[in-house]
JSON list of C-alpha atoms in Angstrom, two decimals:
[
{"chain": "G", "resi": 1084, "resn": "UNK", "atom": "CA", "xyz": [0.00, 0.00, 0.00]},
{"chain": "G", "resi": 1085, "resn": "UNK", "atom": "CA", "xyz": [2.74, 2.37, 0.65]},
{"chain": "G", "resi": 1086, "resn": "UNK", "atom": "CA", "xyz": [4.11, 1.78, -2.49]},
{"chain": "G", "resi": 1087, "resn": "UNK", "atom": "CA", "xyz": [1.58, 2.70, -4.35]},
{"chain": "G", "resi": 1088, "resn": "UNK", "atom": "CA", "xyz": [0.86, 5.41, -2.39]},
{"chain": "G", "resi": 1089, "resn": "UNK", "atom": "CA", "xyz": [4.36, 7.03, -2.68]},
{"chain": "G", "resi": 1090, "resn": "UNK", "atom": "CA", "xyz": [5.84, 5.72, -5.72]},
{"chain": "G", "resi": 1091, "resn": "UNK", "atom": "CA", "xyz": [6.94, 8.39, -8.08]},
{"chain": "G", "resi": 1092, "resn": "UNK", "atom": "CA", "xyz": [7.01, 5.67, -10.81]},
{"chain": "G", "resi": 1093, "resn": "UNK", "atom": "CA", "xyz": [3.77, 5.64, -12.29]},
{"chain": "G", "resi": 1094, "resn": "UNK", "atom": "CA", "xyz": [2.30, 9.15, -13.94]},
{"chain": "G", "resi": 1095, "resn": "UNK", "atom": "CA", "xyz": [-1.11, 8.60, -13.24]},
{"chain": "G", "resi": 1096, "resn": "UNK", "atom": "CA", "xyz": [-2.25, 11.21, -16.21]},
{"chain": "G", "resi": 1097, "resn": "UNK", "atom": "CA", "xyz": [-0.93, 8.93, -18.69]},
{"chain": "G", "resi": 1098, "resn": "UNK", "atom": "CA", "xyz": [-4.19, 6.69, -17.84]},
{"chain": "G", "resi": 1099, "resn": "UNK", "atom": "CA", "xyz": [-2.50, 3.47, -16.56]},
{"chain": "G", "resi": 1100, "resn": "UNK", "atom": "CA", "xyz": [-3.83, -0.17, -16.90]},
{"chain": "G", "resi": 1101, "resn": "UNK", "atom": "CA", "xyz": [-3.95, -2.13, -13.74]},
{"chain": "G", "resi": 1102, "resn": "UNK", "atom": "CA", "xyz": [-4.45, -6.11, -14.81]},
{"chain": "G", "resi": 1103, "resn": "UNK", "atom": "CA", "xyz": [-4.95, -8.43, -13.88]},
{"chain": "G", "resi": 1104, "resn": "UNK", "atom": "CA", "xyz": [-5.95, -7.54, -9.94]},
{"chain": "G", "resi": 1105, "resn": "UNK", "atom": "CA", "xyz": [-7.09, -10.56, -8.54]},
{"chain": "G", "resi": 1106, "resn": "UNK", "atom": "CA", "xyz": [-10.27, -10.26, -7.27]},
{"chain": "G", "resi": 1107, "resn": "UNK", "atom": "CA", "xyz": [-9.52, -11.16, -3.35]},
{"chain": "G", "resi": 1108, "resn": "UNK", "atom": "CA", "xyz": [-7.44, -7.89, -3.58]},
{"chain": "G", "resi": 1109, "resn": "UNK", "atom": "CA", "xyz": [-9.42, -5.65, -4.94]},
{"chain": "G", "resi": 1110, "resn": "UNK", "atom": "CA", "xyz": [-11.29, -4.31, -2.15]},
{"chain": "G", "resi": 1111, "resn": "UNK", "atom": "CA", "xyz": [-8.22, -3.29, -0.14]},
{"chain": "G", "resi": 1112, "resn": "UNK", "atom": "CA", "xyz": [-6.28, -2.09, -3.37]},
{"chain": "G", "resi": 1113, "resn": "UNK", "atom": "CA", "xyz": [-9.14, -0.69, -5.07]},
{"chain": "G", "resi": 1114, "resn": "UNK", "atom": "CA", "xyz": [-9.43, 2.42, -2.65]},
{"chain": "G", "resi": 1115, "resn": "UNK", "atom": "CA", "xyz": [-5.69, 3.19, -2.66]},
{"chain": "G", "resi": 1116, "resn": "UNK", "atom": "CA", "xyz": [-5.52, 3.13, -7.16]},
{"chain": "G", "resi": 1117, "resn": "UNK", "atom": "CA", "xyz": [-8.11, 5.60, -7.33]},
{"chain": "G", "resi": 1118, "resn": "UNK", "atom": "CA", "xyz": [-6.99, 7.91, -4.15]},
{"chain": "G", "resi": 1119, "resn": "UNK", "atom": "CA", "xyz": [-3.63, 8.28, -5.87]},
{"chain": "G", "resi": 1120, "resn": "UNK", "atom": "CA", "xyz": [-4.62, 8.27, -9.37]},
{"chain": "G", "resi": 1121, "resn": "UNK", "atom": "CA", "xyz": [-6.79, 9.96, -11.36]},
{"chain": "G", "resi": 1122, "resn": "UNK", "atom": "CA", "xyz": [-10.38, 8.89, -12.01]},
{"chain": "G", "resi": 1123, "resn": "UNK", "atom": "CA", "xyz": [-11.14, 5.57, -13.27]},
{"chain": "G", "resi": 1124, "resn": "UNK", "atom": "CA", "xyz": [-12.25, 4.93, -16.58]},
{"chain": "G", "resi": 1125, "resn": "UNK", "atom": "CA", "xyz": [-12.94, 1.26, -16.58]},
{"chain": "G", "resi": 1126, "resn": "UNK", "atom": "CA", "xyz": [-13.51, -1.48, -14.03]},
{"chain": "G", "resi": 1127, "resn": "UNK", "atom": "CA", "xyz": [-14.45, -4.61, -15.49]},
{"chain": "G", "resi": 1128, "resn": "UNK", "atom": "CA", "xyz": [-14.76, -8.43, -14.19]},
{"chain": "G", "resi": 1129, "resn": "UNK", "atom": "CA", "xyz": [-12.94, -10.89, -15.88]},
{"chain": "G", "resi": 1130, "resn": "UNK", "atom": "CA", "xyz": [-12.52, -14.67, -15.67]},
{"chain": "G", "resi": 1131, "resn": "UNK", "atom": "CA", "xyz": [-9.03, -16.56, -16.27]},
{"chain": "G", "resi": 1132, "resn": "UNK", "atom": "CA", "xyz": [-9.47, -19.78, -17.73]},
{"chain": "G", "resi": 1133, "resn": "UNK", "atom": "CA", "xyz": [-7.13, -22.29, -18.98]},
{"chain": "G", "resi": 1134, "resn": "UNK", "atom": "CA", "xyz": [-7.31, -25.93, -20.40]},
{"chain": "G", "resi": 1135, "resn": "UNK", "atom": "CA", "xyz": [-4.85, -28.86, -20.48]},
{"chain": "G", "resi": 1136, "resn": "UNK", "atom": "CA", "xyz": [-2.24, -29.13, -23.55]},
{"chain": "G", "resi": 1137, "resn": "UNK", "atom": "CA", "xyz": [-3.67, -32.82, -24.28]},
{"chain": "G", "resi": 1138, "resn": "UNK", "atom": "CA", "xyz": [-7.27, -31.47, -24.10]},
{"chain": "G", "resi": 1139, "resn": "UNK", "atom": "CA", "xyz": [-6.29, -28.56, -26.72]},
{"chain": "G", "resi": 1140, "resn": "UNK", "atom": "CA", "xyz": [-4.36, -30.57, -29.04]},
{"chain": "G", "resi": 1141, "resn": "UNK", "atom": "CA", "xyz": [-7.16, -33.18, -29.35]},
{"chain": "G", "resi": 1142, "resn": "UNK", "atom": "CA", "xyz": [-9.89, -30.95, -30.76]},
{"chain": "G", "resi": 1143, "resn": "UNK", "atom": "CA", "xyz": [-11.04, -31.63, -34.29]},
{"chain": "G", "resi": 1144, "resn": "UNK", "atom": "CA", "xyz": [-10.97, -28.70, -36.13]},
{"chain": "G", "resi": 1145, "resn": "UNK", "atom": "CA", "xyz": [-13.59, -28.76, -38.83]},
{"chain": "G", "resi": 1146, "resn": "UNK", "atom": "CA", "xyz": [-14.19, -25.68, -40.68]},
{"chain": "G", "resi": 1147, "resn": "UNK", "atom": "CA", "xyz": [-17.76, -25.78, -41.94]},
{"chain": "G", "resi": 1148, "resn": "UNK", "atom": "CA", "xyz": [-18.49, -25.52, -45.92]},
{"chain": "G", "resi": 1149, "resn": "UNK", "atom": "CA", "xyz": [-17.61, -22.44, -47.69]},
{"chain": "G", "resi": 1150, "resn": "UNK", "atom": "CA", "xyz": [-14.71, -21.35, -44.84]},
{"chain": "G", "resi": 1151, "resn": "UNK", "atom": "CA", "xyz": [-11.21, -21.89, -44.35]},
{"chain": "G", "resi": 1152, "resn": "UNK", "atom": "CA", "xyz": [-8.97, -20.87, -41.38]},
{"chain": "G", "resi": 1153, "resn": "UNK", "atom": "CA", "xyz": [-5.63, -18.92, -41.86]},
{"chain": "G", "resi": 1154, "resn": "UNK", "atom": "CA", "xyz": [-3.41, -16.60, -40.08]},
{"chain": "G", "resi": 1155, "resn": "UNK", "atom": "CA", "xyz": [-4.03, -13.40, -40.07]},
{"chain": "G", "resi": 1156, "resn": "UNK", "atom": "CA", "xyz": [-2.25, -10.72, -41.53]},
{"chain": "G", "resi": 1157, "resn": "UNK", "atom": "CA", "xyz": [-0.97, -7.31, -40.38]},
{"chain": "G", "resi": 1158, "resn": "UNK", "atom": "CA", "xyz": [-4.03, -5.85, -42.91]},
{"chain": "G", "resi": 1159, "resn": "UNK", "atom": "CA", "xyz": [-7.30, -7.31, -40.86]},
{"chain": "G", "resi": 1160, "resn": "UNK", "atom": "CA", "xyz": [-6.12, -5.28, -38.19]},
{"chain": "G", "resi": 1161, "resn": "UNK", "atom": "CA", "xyz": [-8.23, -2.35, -38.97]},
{"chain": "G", "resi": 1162, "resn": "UNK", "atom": "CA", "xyz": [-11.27, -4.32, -39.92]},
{"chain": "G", "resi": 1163, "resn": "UNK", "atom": "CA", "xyz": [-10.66, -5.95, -36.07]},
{"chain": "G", "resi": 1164, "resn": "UNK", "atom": "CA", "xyz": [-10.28, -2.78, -34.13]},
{"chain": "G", "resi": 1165, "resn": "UNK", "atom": "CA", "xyz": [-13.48, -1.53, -35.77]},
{"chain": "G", "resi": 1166, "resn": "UNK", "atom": "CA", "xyz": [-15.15, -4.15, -34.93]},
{"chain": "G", "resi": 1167, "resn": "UNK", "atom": "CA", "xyz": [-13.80, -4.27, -31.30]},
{"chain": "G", "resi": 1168, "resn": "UNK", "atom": "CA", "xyz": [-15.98, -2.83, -28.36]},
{"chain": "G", "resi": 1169, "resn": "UNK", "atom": "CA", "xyz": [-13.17, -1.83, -26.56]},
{"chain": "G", "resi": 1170, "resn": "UNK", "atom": "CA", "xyz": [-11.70, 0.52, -29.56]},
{"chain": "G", "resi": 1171, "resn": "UNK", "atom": "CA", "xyz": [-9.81, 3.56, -28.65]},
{"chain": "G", "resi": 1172, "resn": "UNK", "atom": "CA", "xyz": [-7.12, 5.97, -30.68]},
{"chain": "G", "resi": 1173, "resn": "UNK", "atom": "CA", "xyz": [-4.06, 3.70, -29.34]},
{"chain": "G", "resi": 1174, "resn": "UNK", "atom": "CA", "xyz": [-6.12, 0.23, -29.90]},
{"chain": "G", "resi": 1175, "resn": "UNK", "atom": "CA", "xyz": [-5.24, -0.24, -33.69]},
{"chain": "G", "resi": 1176, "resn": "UNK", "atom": "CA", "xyz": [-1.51, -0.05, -32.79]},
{"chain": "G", "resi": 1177, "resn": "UNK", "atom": "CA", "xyz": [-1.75, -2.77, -29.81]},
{"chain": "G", "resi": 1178, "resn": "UNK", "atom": "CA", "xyz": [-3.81, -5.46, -32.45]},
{"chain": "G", "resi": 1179, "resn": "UNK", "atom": "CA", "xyz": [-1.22, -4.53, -35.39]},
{"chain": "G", "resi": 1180, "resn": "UNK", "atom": "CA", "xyz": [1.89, -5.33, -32.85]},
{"chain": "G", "resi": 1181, "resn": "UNK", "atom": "CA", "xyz": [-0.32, -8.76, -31.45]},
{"chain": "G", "resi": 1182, "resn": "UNK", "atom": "CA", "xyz": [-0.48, -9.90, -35.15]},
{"chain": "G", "resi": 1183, "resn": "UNK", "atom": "CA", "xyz": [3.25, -8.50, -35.72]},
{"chain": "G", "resi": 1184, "resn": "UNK", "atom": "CA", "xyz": [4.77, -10.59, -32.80]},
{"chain": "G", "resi": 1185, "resn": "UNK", "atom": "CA", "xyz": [3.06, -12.98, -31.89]},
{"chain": "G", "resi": 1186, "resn": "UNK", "atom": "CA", "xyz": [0.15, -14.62, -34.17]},
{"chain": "G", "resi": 1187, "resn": "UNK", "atom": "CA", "xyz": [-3.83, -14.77, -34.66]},
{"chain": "G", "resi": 1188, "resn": "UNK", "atom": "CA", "xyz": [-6.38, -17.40, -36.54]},
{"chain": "G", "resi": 1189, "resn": "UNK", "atom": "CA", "xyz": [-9.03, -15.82, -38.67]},
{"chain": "G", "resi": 1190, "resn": "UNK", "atom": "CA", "xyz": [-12.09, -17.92, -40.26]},
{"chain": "G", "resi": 1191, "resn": "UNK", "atom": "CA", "xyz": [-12.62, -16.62, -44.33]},
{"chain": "G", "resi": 1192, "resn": "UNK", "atom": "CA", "xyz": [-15.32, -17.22, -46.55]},
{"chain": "G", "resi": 1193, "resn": "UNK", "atom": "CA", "xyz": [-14.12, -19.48, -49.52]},
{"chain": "G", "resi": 1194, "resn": "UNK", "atom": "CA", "xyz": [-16.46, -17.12, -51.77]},
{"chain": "G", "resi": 1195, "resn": "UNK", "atom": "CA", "xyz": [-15.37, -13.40, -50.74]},
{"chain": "G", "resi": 1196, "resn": "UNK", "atom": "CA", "xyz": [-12.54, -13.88, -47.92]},
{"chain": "G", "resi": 1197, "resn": "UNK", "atom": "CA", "xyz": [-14.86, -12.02, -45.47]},
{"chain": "G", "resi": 1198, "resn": "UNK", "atom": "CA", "xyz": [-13.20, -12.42, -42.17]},
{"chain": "G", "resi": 1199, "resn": "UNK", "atom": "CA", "xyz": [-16.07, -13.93, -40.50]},
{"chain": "G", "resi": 1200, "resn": "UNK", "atom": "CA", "xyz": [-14.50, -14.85, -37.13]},
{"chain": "G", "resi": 1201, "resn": "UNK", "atom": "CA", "xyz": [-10.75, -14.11, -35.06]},
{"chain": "G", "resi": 1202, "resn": "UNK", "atom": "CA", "xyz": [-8.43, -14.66, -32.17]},
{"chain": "G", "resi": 1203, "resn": "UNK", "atom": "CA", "xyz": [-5.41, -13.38, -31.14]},
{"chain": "G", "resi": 1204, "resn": "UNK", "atom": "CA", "xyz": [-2.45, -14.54, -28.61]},
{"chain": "G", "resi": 1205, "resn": "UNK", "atom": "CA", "xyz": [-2.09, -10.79, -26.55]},
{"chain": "G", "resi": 1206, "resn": "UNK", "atom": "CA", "xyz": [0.27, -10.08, -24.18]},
{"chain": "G", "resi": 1207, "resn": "UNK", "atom": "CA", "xyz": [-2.97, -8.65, -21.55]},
{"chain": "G", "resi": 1208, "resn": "UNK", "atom": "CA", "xyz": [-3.02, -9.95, -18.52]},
{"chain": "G", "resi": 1209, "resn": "UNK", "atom": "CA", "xyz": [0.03, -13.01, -19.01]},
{"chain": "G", "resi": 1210, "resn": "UNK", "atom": "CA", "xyz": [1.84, -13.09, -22.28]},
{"chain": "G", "resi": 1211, "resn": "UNK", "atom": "CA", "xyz": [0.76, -15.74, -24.61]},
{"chain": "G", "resi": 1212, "resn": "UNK", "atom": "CA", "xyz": [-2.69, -15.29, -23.51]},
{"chain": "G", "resi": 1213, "resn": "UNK", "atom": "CA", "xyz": [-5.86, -15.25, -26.28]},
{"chain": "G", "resi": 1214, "resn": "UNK", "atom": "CA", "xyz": [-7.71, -12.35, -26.67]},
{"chain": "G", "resi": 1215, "resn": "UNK", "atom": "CA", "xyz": [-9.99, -10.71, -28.91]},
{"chain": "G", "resi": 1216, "resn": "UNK", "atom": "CA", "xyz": [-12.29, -13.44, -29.70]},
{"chain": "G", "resi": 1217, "resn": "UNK", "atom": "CA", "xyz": [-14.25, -11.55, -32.46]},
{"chain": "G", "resi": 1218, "resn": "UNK", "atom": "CA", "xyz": [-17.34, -12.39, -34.56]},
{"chain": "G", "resi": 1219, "resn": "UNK", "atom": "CA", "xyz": [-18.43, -10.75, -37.46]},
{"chain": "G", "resi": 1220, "resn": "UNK", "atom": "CA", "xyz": [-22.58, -9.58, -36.46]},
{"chain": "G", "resi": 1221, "resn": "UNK", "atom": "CA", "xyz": [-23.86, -11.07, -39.47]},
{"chain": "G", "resi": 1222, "resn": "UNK", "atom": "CA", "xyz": [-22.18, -14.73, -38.85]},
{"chain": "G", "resi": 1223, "resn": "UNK", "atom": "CA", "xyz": [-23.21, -15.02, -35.12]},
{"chain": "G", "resi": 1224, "resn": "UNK", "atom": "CA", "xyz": [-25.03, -18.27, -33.67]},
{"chain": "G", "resi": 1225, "resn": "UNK", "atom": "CA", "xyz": [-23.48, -20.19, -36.07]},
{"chain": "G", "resi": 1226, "resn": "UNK", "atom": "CA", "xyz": [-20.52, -22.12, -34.15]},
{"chain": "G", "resi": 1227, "resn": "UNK", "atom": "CA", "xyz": [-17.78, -19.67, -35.15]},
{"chain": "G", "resi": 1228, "resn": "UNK", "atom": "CA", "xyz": [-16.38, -18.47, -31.55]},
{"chain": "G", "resi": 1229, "resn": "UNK", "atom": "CA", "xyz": [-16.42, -22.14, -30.65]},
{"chain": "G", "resi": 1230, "resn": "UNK", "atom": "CA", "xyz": [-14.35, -23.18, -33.63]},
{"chain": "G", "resi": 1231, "resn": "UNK", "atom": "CA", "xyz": [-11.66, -19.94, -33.69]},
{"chain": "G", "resi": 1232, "resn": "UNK", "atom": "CA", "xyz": [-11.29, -20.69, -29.74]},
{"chain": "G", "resi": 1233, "resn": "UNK", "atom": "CA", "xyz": [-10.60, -24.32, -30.66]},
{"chain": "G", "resi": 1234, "resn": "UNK", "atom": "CA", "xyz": [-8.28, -23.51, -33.53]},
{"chain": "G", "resi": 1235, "resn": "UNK", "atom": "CA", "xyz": [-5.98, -20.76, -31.43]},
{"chain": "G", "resi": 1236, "resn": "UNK", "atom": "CA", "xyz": [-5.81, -23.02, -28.54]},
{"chain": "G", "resi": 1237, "resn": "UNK", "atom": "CA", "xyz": [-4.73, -26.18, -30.36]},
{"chain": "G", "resi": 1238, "resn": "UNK", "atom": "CA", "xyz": [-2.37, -24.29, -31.90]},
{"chain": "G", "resi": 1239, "resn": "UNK", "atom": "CA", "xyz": [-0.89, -22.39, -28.72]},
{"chain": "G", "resi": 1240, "resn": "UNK", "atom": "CA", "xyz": [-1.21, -26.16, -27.07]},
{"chain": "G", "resi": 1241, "resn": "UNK", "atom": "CA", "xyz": [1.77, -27.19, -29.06]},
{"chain": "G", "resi": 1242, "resn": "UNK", "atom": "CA", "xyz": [4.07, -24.79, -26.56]},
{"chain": "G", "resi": 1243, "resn": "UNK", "atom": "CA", "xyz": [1.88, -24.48, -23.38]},
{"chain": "G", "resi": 1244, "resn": "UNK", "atom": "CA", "xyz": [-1.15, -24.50, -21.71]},
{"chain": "G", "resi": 1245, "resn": "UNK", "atom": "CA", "xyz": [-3.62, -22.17, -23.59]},
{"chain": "G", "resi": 1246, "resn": "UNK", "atom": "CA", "xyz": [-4.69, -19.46, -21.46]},
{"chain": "G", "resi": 1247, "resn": "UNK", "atom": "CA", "xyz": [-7.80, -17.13, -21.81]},
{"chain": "G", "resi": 1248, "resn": "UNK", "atom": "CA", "xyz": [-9.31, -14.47, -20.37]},
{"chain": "G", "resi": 1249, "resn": "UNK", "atom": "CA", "xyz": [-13.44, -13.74, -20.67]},
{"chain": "G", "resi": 1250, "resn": "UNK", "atom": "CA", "xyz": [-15.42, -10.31, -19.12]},
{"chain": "G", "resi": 1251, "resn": "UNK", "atom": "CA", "xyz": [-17.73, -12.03, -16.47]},
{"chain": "G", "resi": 1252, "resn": "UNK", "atom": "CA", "xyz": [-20.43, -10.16, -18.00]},
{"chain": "G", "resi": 1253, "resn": "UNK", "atom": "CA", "xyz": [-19.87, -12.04, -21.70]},
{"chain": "G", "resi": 1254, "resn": "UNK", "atom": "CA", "xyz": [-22.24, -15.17, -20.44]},
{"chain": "G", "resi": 1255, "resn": "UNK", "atom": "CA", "xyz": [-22.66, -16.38, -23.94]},
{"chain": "G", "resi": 1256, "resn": "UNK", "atom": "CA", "xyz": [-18.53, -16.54, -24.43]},
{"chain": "G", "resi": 1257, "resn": "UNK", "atom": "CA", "xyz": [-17.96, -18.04, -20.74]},
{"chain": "G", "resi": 1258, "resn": "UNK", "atom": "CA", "xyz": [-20.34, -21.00, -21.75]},
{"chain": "G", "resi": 1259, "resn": "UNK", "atom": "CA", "xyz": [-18.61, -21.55, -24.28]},
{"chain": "G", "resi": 1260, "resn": "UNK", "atom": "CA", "xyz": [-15.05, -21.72, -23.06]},
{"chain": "G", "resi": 1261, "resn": "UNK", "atom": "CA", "xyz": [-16.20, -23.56, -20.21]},
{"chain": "G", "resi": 1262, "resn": "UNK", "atom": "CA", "xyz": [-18.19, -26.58, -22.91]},
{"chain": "G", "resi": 1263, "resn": "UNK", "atom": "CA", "xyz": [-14.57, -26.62, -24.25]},
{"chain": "G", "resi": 1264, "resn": "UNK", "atom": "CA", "xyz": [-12.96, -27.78, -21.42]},
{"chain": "G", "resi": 1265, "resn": "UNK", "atom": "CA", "xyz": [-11.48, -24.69, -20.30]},
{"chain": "G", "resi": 1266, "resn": "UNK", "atom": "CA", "xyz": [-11.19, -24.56, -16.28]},
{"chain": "G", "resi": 1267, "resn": "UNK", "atom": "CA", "xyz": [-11.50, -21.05, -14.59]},
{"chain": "G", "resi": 1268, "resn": "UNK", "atom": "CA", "xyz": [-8.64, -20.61, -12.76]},
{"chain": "G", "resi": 1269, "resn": "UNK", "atom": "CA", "xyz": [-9.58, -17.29, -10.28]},
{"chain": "G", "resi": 1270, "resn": "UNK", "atom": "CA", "xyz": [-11.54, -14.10, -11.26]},
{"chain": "G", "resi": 1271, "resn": "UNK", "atom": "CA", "xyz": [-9.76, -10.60, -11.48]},
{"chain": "G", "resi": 1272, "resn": "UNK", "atom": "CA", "xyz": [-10.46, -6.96, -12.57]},
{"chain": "G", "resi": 1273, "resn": "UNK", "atom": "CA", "xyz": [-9.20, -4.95, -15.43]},
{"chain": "G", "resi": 1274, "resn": "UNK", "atom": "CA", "xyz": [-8.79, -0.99, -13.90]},
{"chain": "G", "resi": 1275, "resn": "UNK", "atom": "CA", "xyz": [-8.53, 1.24, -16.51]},
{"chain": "G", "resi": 1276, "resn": "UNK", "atom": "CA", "xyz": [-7.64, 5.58, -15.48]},
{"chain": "G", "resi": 1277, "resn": "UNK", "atom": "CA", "xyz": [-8.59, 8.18, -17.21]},
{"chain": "G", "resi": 1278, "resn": "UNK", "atom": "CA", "xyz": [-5.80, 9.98, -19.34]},
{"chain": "G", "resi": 1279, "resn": "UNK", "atom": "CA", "xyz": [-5.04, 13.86, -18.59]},
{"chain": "G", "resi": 1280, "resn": "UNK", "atom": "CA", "xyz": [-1.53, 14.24, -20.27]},
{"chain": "G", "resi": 1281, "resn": "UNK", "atom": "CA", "xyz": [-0.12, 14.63, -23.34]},
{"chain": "G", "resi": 1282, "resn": "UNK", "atom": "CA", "xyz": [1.48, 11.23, -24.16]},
{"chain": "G", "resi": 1283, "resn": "UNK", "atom": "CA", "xyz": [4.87, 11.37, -25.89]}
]
């Protein structure tokens, strides 16, 4: 607590991220962030799941007809951050460098090579972690999330344990990680400040 309290480290008007704060301290850390810091912005619940390499690497991955999967490339990431509801003016740089260093799985259409469904390994939370589990709004309730969640993690299961991390408040996307197999390790908040300064 004194730390925080008296560290000149951190320039609160750049609008820090704080994640992930485990849940069991965020009632006695909570108080002390936003005394010291400026207001917050954000304060979302999120889940950490992850699921056994042998359970990963034994999904089938069958793409259904008319769609292929591929990697995606550093040009999808404007169509992602458009589509992303947590968007912002330094968002399209973080998915560019995601796809840049480390990799994603899109789902095209055979017929126009309409990205219809993503994921990305980020470096939020713990590196290697997926994140931005995207589906186009006119291909929803068709099986897509389940199958680009399948495809990332079988292919992140070949050098760990996948790792994923779902808002609490996404029911639809926590049912579906958890019919996976994926086991929810602890729950934790994401604590977002407002920005004030100029950043460099």
């Amino acid at each position: 607590m004194r730390a925080l309290k008296e560290t000149k480290r951190i320039n609160w008007s750049m609008g820090p991220l704080v994640y992930p704060l485990h849940e069991k301290f965020s009632n006695s850390l909570l108080p002390v962030l936003t005394n010291v810091g400026q207001p917050v912005q954000k304060n979302g619940r999120y889940h950490l799941w992850y699921i056994p390499k042998k359970v990963a690497l034994n999904f089938d991955i069958t793409c259904p007809e008319g769609c292929y999967l591929a990697p995606l490339q550093l040009k999808h990431a404007t169509e992602i951050n458009n589509s992303w509801d947590y968007a912002s003016p330094e968002s399209y740089q973080y998915i560019y460098n995601n796809i840049k260093m480390n990799f994603g799985v899109g789902l095209f259409s055979k017929n126009s090579t309409e990205l219809l469904a993503c994921a990305l390994i980020t470096d939020v939370g713990c590196v290697g972690c997926i994140g931005l589990v995207r589906v186009s709004a006119n291909h929803r309730n068709k099986g897509y999330g389940k199958l680009i969640i399948q495809a990332i993690s079988k292919q992140r299961a070949r050098d760990t344990e996948p790792t994923m991390y779902t808002s609490q408040e996404n029911t639809v996307m926590n049912s579906v990680v958890e019919s996976l197999g994926f086991i929810c390790l602890h729950e934790c908040r994401l604590v977002q400040f407002e920005t004030t300064g100029t950043k460099l």
